[in-house]
Amino acid sequence: MKALTIRLGQFAICALVLTVLFRYALNLCIEANNVIGTTTCSIVYGGLIFLVGWYFGTKDAKENEVHDIGFRHHLVTYILCIGIGYGVHYLGWNAESLRAMTITAISWGIGLLVHFIFYLIEQRKTIKGYAKDEIFQ
Amino acid sequence: MENDVMITELLNAWEETYKKGQLTFWVFLSLKESNKCVEEIKEFVEKMSEGSMSCEEQSLYRNLRKFLNLGIVAYDSKRVSKGPDRKYYYLTELGKELFQHFVERNIKIFTKESIINLLN
């Protein structure tokens, strides 16, 4: 299984654009003390990332027969979202507190770790990323 | 008459199950004969199986890509007068060994005289 596929790259570009837009909107809402706006931004961002990940993930699974239960997409999203968050924070453009970002990074990181464990379990059913029962048809 | 219909239906159902997994066998068999491009593999499978196996080129490409990534097959590119280079696939050492083990465990049993007698 190729870990870096074109579909994953396409997803990463979309996720990057969405994350930058999300961070920008989140900043505006936090600065305006708009709780509803902050919540809405997060839900919309999460929903859109999920849909985009689902779209490219299913295409990846079909075209490259990748069986990673979406872990690579999850990891890319985590790196982008948390990375950009800390990046803009240290550049001084982020209104989100360092504490809030760290809590998000840790709690999301735990979720990612659980996903990774399931990914490893799934990998035992595969050979080089191909599901054992689907290699020979 | 009723029996004929029943046999046809059962036979179709059995064959549908039986043929699953057979394409790999025929593809490997064709590559054991010689290096082949996808069109030649398709031709070999259909001819040698006397039409009992048919395969779409798309399905062959998908399977070959998988076998390629698993290191079971590899290919050489050859120039053709028109269009892109043509890929000629062959079994790697791993592929040859895999096929040999599969044949020994699952196919050669049918060459035993006692089994041949029963089949006849």
Short mmCIF file of C-alpha atoms in Angstrom, two decimals:
data_model
loop_
_atom_site.label_atom_id
_atom_site.label_comp_id
_atom_site.label_asym_id
_atom_site.label_seq_id
_atom_site.Cartn_x
_atom_site.Cartn_y
_atom_site.Cartn_z
CA MET A 1 0.00 0.00 0.00
CA LYS A 2 1.27 3.41 -0.92
CA ALA A 3 0.86 5.66 2.12
CA LEU A 4 1.17 8.87 0.08
CA THR A 5 -1.38 8.82 -2.70
CA ILE A 6 -2.60 11.53 -5.06
CA ARG A 7 -6.01 11.41 -3.36
CA LEU A 8 -4.40 12.01 0.03
CA GLY A 9 -2.53 14.96 -1.48
CA GLN A 10 -5.78 16.37 -2.90
CA PHE A 11 -7.41 15.94 0.50
CA ALA A 12 -4.46 17.69 2.19
CA ILE A 13 -4.82 20.71 -0.13
CA CYS A 14 -8.58 20.95 0.57
CA ALA A 15 -7.98 20.47 4.30
CA LEU A 16 -5.31 23.19 4.24
CA VAL A 17 -7.69 25.68 2.61
CA LEU A 18 -10.51 24.74 5.00
CA THR A 19 -8.22 24.99 8.02
CA VAL A 20 -6.93 28.44 7.06
CA LEU A 21 -10.51 29.63 6.52
CA PHE A 22 -11.58 28.03 9.80
CA ARG A 23 -8.74 29.65 11.75
CA TYR A 24 -9.55 33.02 10.22
CA ALA A 25 -13.29 32.73 11.03
CA LEU A 26 -12.53 31.36 14.51
CA ASN A 27 -10.27 34.31 15.24
CA LEU A 28 -12.95 36.78 14.21
CA CYS A 29 -15.56 35.05 16.38
CA ILE A 30 -13.26 34.81 19.43
CA GLU A 31 -12.28 38.47 19.13
CA ALA A 32 -15.96 39.41 18.90
CA ASN A 33 -16.78 37.15 21.90
CA ASN A 34 -19.29 35.38 19.68
CA VAL A 35 -19.86 31.99 21.32
CA ILE A 36 -22.50 30.84 18.81
CA GLY A 37 -20.22 31.84 15.93
CA THR A 38 -17.27 30.00 17.48
CA THR A 39 -19.34 26.84 17.98
CA THR A 40 -20.87 27.06 14.52
CA CYS A 41 -17.43 27.54 12.91
CA SER A 42 -16.09 24.45 14.67
CA ILE A 43 -19.08 22.28 13.76
CA VAL A 44 -19.08 23.43 10.12
CA TYR A 45 -15.30 22.90 9.89
CA GLY A 46 -15.55 19.44 11.42
CA GLY A 47 -18.45 18.50 9.14
CA LEU A 48 -16.76 19.78 5.99
CA ILE A 49 -13.46 18.07 6.80
CA PHE A 50 -15.34 14.84 7.42
CA LEU A 51 -17.22 15.10 4.09
CA VAL A 52 -14.07 15.98 2.12
CA GLY A 53 -12.18 13.17 3.88
CA TRP A 54 -15.01 10.76 3.12
CA TYR A 55 -15.01 11.79 -0.57
CA PHE A 56 -11.27 11.42 -1.13
CA GLY A 57 -10.98 8.47 1.26
CA THR A 58 -13.57 6.36 -0.58
CA LYS A 59 -11.95 7.26 -3.91
CA ASP A 60 -8.56 6.28 -2.50
CA ALA A 61 -9.95 2.99 -1.21
CA LYS A 62 -11.48 2.23 -4.60
CA GLU A 63 -8.59 3.29 -6.80
CA ASN A 64 -5.65 2.22 -4.66
CA GLU A 65 -7.37 -0.40 -2.52
CA VAL A 66 -6.13 1.31 0.59
CA HIS A 67 -7.47 -0.13 3.83
CA ASP A 68 -6.49 2.30 6.55
CA ILE A 69 -9.97 3.01 8.02
CA GLY A 70 -9.38 6.72 7.32
CA PHE A 71 -6.37 6.98 9.62
CA ARG A 72 -4.08 8.80 7.15
CA HIS A 73 -6.76 11.43 6.52
CA HIS A 74 -7.33 11.85 10.24
CA LEU A 75 -3.58 12.27 10.84
CA VAL A 76 -3.26 14.85 8.05
CA THR A 77 -6.20 16.82 9.46
CA TYR A 78 -4.70 16.72 12.96
CA ILE A 79 -1.28 17.89 11.78
CA LEU A 80 -2.75 20.69 9.67
CA CYS A 81 -5.30 21.93 12.19
CA ILE A 82 -3.08 21.77 15.26
CA GLY A 83 0.05 22.81 13.36
CA ILE A 84 -1.58 25.85 11.77
CA GLY A 85 -3.19 26.71 15.12
CA TYR A 86 0.15 26.79 16.94
CA GLY A 87 1.83 28.41 13.95
CA VAL A 88 -0.47 31.39 13.82
CA HIS A 89 -0.45 31.60 17.61
CA TYR A 90 3.31 32.03 17.73
CA LEU A 91 3.09 34.51 14.89
CA GLY A 92 0.73 36.47 17.10
CA TRP A 93 -2.32 36.25 14.82
CA ASN A 94 -4.34 33.78 16.85
CA ALA A 95 -6.93 34.89 19.37
CA GLU A 96 -7.38 31.35 20.71
CA SER A 97 -5.59 30.86 24.02
CA LEU A 98 -2.59 28.55 24.21
CA ARG A 99 -4.37 26.59 26.96
CA ALA A 100 -7.45 25.98 24.80
CA MET A 101 -5.27 24.90 21.90
CA THR A 102 -3.26 22.53 24.09
CA ILE A 103 -6.45 20.97 25.54
CA THR A 104 -7.72 20.49 21.97
CA ALA A 105 -4.38 19.02 20.85
CA ILE A 106 -4.26 16.57 23.77
CA SER A 107 -7.92 15.45 23.66
CA TRP A 108 -7.89 15.16 19.87
CA GLY A 109 -4.50 13.43 20.13
CA ILE A 110 -6.05 10.80 22.41
CA GLY A 111 -8.80 10.28 19.81
CA LEU A 112 -6.14 9.98 17.12
CA LEU A 113 -4.25 7.43 19.22
CA VAL A 114 -7.41 5.32 19.59
CA HIS A 115 -7.89 5.57 15.82
CA PHE A 116 -4.25 4.48 15.38
CA ILE A 117 -4.83 1.41 17.58
CA PHE A 118 -7.84 0.43 15.45
CA TYR A 119 -5.71 1.08 12.36
CA LEU A 120 -3.02 -1.30 13.67
CA ILE A 121 -5.67 -3.95 14.41
CA GLU A 122 -7.01 -3.52 10.87
CA GLN A 123 -3.49 -3.83 9.44
CA ARG A 124 -3.26 -7.34 10.88
CA LYS A 125 -5.98 -8.32 8.43
CA THR A 126 -3.92 -7.02 5.52
CA ILE A 127 -0.73 -7.73 3.60
CA LYS A 128 1.07 -4.53 2.62
CA GLY A 129 -2.21 -2.67 3.13
CA TYR A 130 -4.33 -5.00 0.99
CA ALA A 131 -7.16 -6.85 2.72
CA LYS A 132 -6.16 -10.53 2.74
CA ASP A 133 -9.56 -11.68 1.52
CA GLU A 134 -9.50 -9.25 -1.40
CA ILE A 135 -6.03 -9.89 -2.84
CA PHE A 136 -6.90 -12.91 -4.95
CA GLN A 137 -10.12 -12.77 -6.89
CA MET B 1 -37.54 -30.85 -17.45
CA GLU B 2 -37.87 -29.56 -13.92
CA ASN B 3 -34.60 -31.31 -13.07
CA ASP B 4 -32.84 -29.63 -15.99
CA VAL B 5 -33.86 -26.19 -14.78
CA MET B 6 -32.77 -27.09 -11.26
CA ILE B 7 -29.39 -28.38 -12.48
CA THR B 8 -28.79 -25.28 -14.58
CA GLU B 9 -29.58 -22.99 -11.67
CA LEU B 10 -27.47 -24.97 -9.21
CA LEU B 11 -24.62 -25.23 -11.71
CA ASN B 12 -24.63 -21.49 -12.30
CA ALA B 13 -24.62 -20.81 -8.57
CA TRP B 14 -21.80 -23.32 -7.99
CA GLU B 15 -19.72 -21.97 -10.86
CA GLU B 16 -20.17 -18.42 -9.67
CA THR B 17 -18.64 -19.39 -6.33
CA TYR B 18 -16.06 -21.71 -7.86
CA LYS B 19 -14.75 -19.12 -10.30
CA LYS B 20 -14.07 -16.59 -7.59
CA GLY B 21 -10.34 -16.69 -7.08
CA GLN B 22 -9.74 -18.47 -10.38
CA LEU B 23 -8.71 -15.40 -12.32
CA THR B 24 -5.45 -15.16 -10.37
CA PHE B 25 -4.66 -18.76 -11.23
CA TRP B 26 -5.19 -18.18 -14.94
CA VAL B 27 -3.24 -14.91 -14.92
CA PHE B 28 -0.29 -16.59 -13.21
CA LEU B 29 -0.50 -19.51 -15.59
CA SER B 30 -0.39 -17.15 -18.56
CA LEU B 31 2.64 -15.32 -17.12
CA LYS B 32 4.37 -18.63 -16.41
CA GLU B 33 4.20 -19.33 -20.13
CA SER B 34 5.82 -16.02 -21.11
CA ASN B 35 5.89 -12.29 -20.44
CA LYS B 36 2.61 -10.80 -21.60
CA CYS B 37 0.79 -7.51 -21.92
CA VAL B 38 -2.77 -7.19 -20.62
CA GLU B 39 -4.39 -7.93 -24.00
CA GLU B 40 -2.32 -11.11 -24.34
CA ILE B 41 -3.18 -12.23 -20.81
CA LYS B 42 -6.88 -11.76 -21.56
CA GLU B 43 -6.54 -13.70 -24.79
CA PHE B 44 -4.65 -16.53 -23.06
CA VAL B 45 -7.18 -16.83 -20.23
CA GLU B 46 -10.16 -16.96 -22.54
CA LYS B 47 -8.51 -19.36 -24.98
CA MET B 48 -6.92 -21.77 -22.51
CA SER B 49 -9.97 -21.92 -20.24
CA GLU B 50 -12.02 -22.67 -23.36
CA GLY B 51 -14.23 -19.70 -22.65
CA SER B 52 -15.16 -20.79 -19.13
CA MET B 53 -13.25 -17.79 -17.76
CA SER B 54 -13.73 -14.30 -19.08
CA CYS B 55 -12.14 -11.15 -17.77
CA GLU B 56 -12.39 -7.44 -18.35
CA GLU B 57 -9.17 -5.60 -19.13
CA GLN B 58 -10.02 -3.14 -16.39
CA SER B 59 -10.21 -5.95 -13.87
CA LEU B 60 -6.87 -7.32 -15.10
CA TYR B 61 -5.21 -3.91 -14.74
CA ARG B 62 -6.58 -3.58 -11.20
CA ASN B 63 -5.32 -7.02 -10.21
CA LEU B 64 -1.93 -6.56 -11.86
CA ARG B 65 -1.43 -3.22 -10.09
CA LYS B 66 -2.15 -4.97 -6.80
CA PHE B 67 0.24 -7.84 -7.58
CA LEU B 68 2.83 -5.29 -8.66
CA ASN B 69 2.62 -3.49 -5.32
CA LEU B 70 2.84 -6.82 -3.50
CA GLY B 71 5.97 -7.75 -5.48
CA ILE B 72 4.34 -10.80 -7.09
CA VAL B 73 4.66 -9.47 -10.63
CA ALA B 74 6.87 -6.91 -12.33
CA TYR B 75 6.95 -5.53 -15.86
CA ASP B 76 9.21 -4.40 -18.67
CA SER B 77 8.16 -1.50 -20.85
CA LYS B 78 8.39 -1.96 -24.58
CA ARG B 79 8.04 0.71 -27.20
CA VAL B 80 5.23 0.39 -29.68
CA SER B 81 4.89 2.31 -32.93
CA LYS B 82 1.75 4.12 -31.78
CA GLY B 83 0.65 5.21 -28.33
CA PRO B 84 2.33 4.84 -24.95
CA ASP B 85 4.86 2.12 -24.06
CA ARG B 86 3.32 -1.28 -23.50
CA LYS B 87 3.87 -3.08 -20.19
CA TYR B 88 4.88 -6.72 -20.41
CA TYR B 89 4.25 -8.41 -17.10
CA TYR B 90 6.13 -11.36 -15.64
CA LEU B 91 6.20 -13.32 -12.39
CA THR B 92 8.91 -12.29 -9.96
CA GLU B 93 10.78 -14.93 -7.93
CA LEU B 94 8.20 -14.41 -5.17
CA GLY B 95 5.38 -14.84 -7.70
CA LYS B 96 6.92 -18.00 -9.15
CA GLU B 97 7.38 -19.52 -5.71
CA LEU B 98 3.86 -18.57 -4.66
CA PHE B 99 2.37 -20.09 -7.79
CA GLN B 100 4.43 -23.26 -7.39
CA HIS B 101 3.24 -23.74 -3.79
CA PHE B 102 -0.37 -23.05 -4.78
CA VAL B 103 -0.23 -25.57 -7.61
CA GLU B 104 1.38 -28.22 -5.42
CA ARG B 105 -1.20 -27.79 -2.69
CA ASN B 106 -4.34 -27.27 -4.73
CA ILE B 107 -3.98 -28.32 -8.36
CA LYS B 108 -1.66 -31.30 -8.50
CA ILE B 109 -4.07 -33.34 -6.43
CA PHE B 110 -6.28 -33.50 -9.52
CA THR B 111 -3.50 -35.24 -11.43
CA LYS B 112 -3.58 -38.26 -9.10
CA GLU B 113 -4.76 -41.35 -10.91
CA SER B 114 -7.37 -42.20 -8.29
CA ILE B 115 -8.91 -38.74 -8.69
CA ILE B 116 -8.71 -38.86 -12.49
CA ASN B 117 -10.53 -42.18 -12.44
CA LEU B 118 -13.28 -40.68 -10.33
CA LEU B 119 -13.58 -37.66 -12.62
CA ASN B 120 -13.96 -39.91 -15.62
#
